[in-house]
Amino acid sequence: MTTFHVSVPSPVGSLLLAADGDGLRLVEFHSPRHPMSRAGEWRQGENEVLRQTRAQLDEYFAGTRREFDIPLAPRGTAFQLYVWRCLRAIPYGETISYAELARRIDKPSAMRAVGAANGQNPIVIIVPC
């Protein structure tokens, strides 16, 4: 499956966006700590998911959007996917600790694993970290 990608300017610096037919795979800062694998066919250009992502990010940075409704398709372990899904349930503007998120997912001793999964989040901003 082809992954389309574009680089877009933002108030937090250039962002790399990538999506395929399943949904948004990546929102990555210019110099990521954990870059996503570029395996498979990557093609410069936009698809519908990337157009939606760009528009919704513009609205977010303009202060008119607090929730995203883009189809997401991150790749990760089952635990990472679960943590990332739980991160999306945190209301806009609320902050919690890794320990609190571990408690919320009924794994109170997994705060380091939750923190590691958070650090591997491939869809920054849209999946809050």
Coordinates of C-alpha atoms in Angstrom, one line a residue:
M1 CA 0.0 0.0 0.0
T2 CA 1.3 3.4 -0.9
T3 CA 2.0 5.9 1.9
F4 CA 1.6 9.5 0.8
H5 CA 3.5 12.2 2.6
V6 CA 3.8 16.0 2.8
S7 CA 5.8 18.5 4.8
V8 CA 3.7 21.4 6.2
P9 CA 4.6 24.5 8.1
S10 CA 3.1 25.0 11.5
P11 CA 3.6 27.3 14.5
V12 CA 5.6 24.5 16.2
G13 CA 7.9 24.0 13.1
S14 CA 7.7 21.9 10.0
L15 CA 5.6 18.7 10.4
L16 CA 5.8 15.6 8.2
L17 CA 2.3 14.1 7.6
A18 CA 1.9 10.6 6.2
A19 CA -1.2 8.6 5.4
D20 CA -2.3 5.6 3.4
G21 CA -5.6 4.1 2.5
D22 CA -6.2 3.0 6.1
G23 CA -5.8 6.5 7.6
L24 CA -3.3 8.9 9.1
R25 CA 0.0 7.1 10.0
L26 CA 2.2 9.9 11.0
V27 CA 2.5 13.5 12.3
E28 CA 6.1 14.0 13.0
F29 CA 8.2 17.0 14.1
H30 CA 11.2 18.0 11.9
S31 CA 13.8 16.2 14.2
P32 CA 11.9 13.4 15.9
R33 CA 13.3 11.4 18.8
H34 CA 11.8 8.2 17.4
P35 CA 11.3 8.5 13.7
M36 CA 8.8 6.2 12.1
S37 CA 10.0 3.5 9.7
R38 CA 9.8 4.5 6.1
A39 CA 9.3 0.9 4.9
G40 CA 7.2 0.2 1.8
E41 CA 6.3 2.7 -0.9
W42 CA 6.4 6.3 0.1
R43 CA 5.2 8.9 -2.4
Q44 CA 5.4 12.7 -2.1
G45 CA 1.9 14.2 -2.4
E46 CA -1.5 14.4 -0.7
N47 CA -4.5 12.1 -0.4
E48 CA -7.8 12.9 1.1
V49 CA -6.7 12.0 4.6
L50 CA -3.7 14.4 4.4
R51 CA -6.0 17.2 3.1
Q52 CA -8.3 16.7 6.0
T53 CA -5.3 16.6 8.4
R54 CA -3.8 19.7 7.1
A55 CA -7.2 21.6 7.3
Q56 CA -7.9 20.3 10.9
L57 CA -4.3 21.2 12.0
D58 CA -4.8 24.7 10.6
E59 CA -8.0 25.1 12.6
Y60 CA -6.4 23.7 15.7
F61 CA -3.5 26.2 15.5
A62 CA -6.0 29.0 14.8
G63 CA -7.8 28.1 18.1
T64 CA -11.0 27.0 16.4
R65 CA -10.6 23.2 16.8
R66 CA -10.2 21.1 20.0
E67 CA -11.0 17.6 18.7
F68 CA -9.8 15.8 15.5
D69 CA -12.0 13.5 13.5
I70 CA -9.4 12.1 11.1
P71 CA -9.2 8.3 10.5
L72 CA -6.1 7.2 12.3
A73 CA -4.0 4.2 11.5
P74 CA -0.9 4.2 13.6
R75 CA 1.4 1.2 13.7
G76 CA 2.6 -0.2 17.0
T77 CA 2.3 -3.0 19.5
A78 CA -1.1 -3.9 20.9
F79 CA -0.1 -2.1 24.2
Q80 CA 1.1 1.0 22.4
L81 CA -2.1 1.2 20.3
Y82 CA -4.2 0.9 23.5
V83 CA -2.2 3.6 25.3
W84 CA -2.5 5.9 22.2
R85 CA -6.3 5.3 22.1
C86 CA -6.5 6.1 25.8
L87 CA -4.5 9.3 25.3
R88 CA -7.2 10.5 22.8
A89 CA -9.8 10.2 25.6
I90 CA -8.1 12.8 27.7
P91 CA -10.1 16.0 27.4
Y92 CA -8.6 19.1 25.7
G93 CA -6.5 21.1 28.1
E94 CA -6.3 18.4 30.8
T95 CA -2.9 17.0 31.8
I96 CA -2.3 13.8 33.6
S97 CA 0.8 11.9 34.7
Y98 CA 2.0 8.5 33.3
A99 CA 1.0 7.0 36.7
E100 CA -2.5 8.4 36.3
L101 CA -2.9 7.0 32.8
A102 CA -1.5 3.6 34.0
R103 CA -4.2 3.6 36.7
R104 CA -6.9 4.6 34.1
I105 CA -6.0 1.6 32.0
D106 CA -6.0 -0.8 35.0
K107 CA -2.3 -1.3 34.9
P108 CA -1.1 0.8 37.9
S109 CA 2.4 -0.6 37.9
A110 CA 2.9 0.0 34.2
M111 CA 3.7 3.8 34.4
R112 CA 7.1 3.3 32.7
A113 CA 5.6 1.3 29.9
V114 CA 2.9 3.9 29.5
G115 CA 5.6 6.6 29.3
A116 CA 7.6 4.6 26.8
A117 CA 4.4 4.1 24.6
N118 CA 3.7 7.8 24.9
G119 CA 7.3 8.6 23.7
Q120 CA 6.7 6.4 20.6
N121 CA 3.5 8.2 19.7
P122 CA 3.6 8.5 15.9
I123 CA 0.7 11.0 15.6
V124 CA 1.8 13.9 17.8
I125 CA -0.6 16.8 18.4
I126 CA -3.6 14.8 17.2
V127 CA -2.9 12.1 19.7
P128 CA -1.9 14.2 22.7
C129 CA 1.3 13.3 24.4

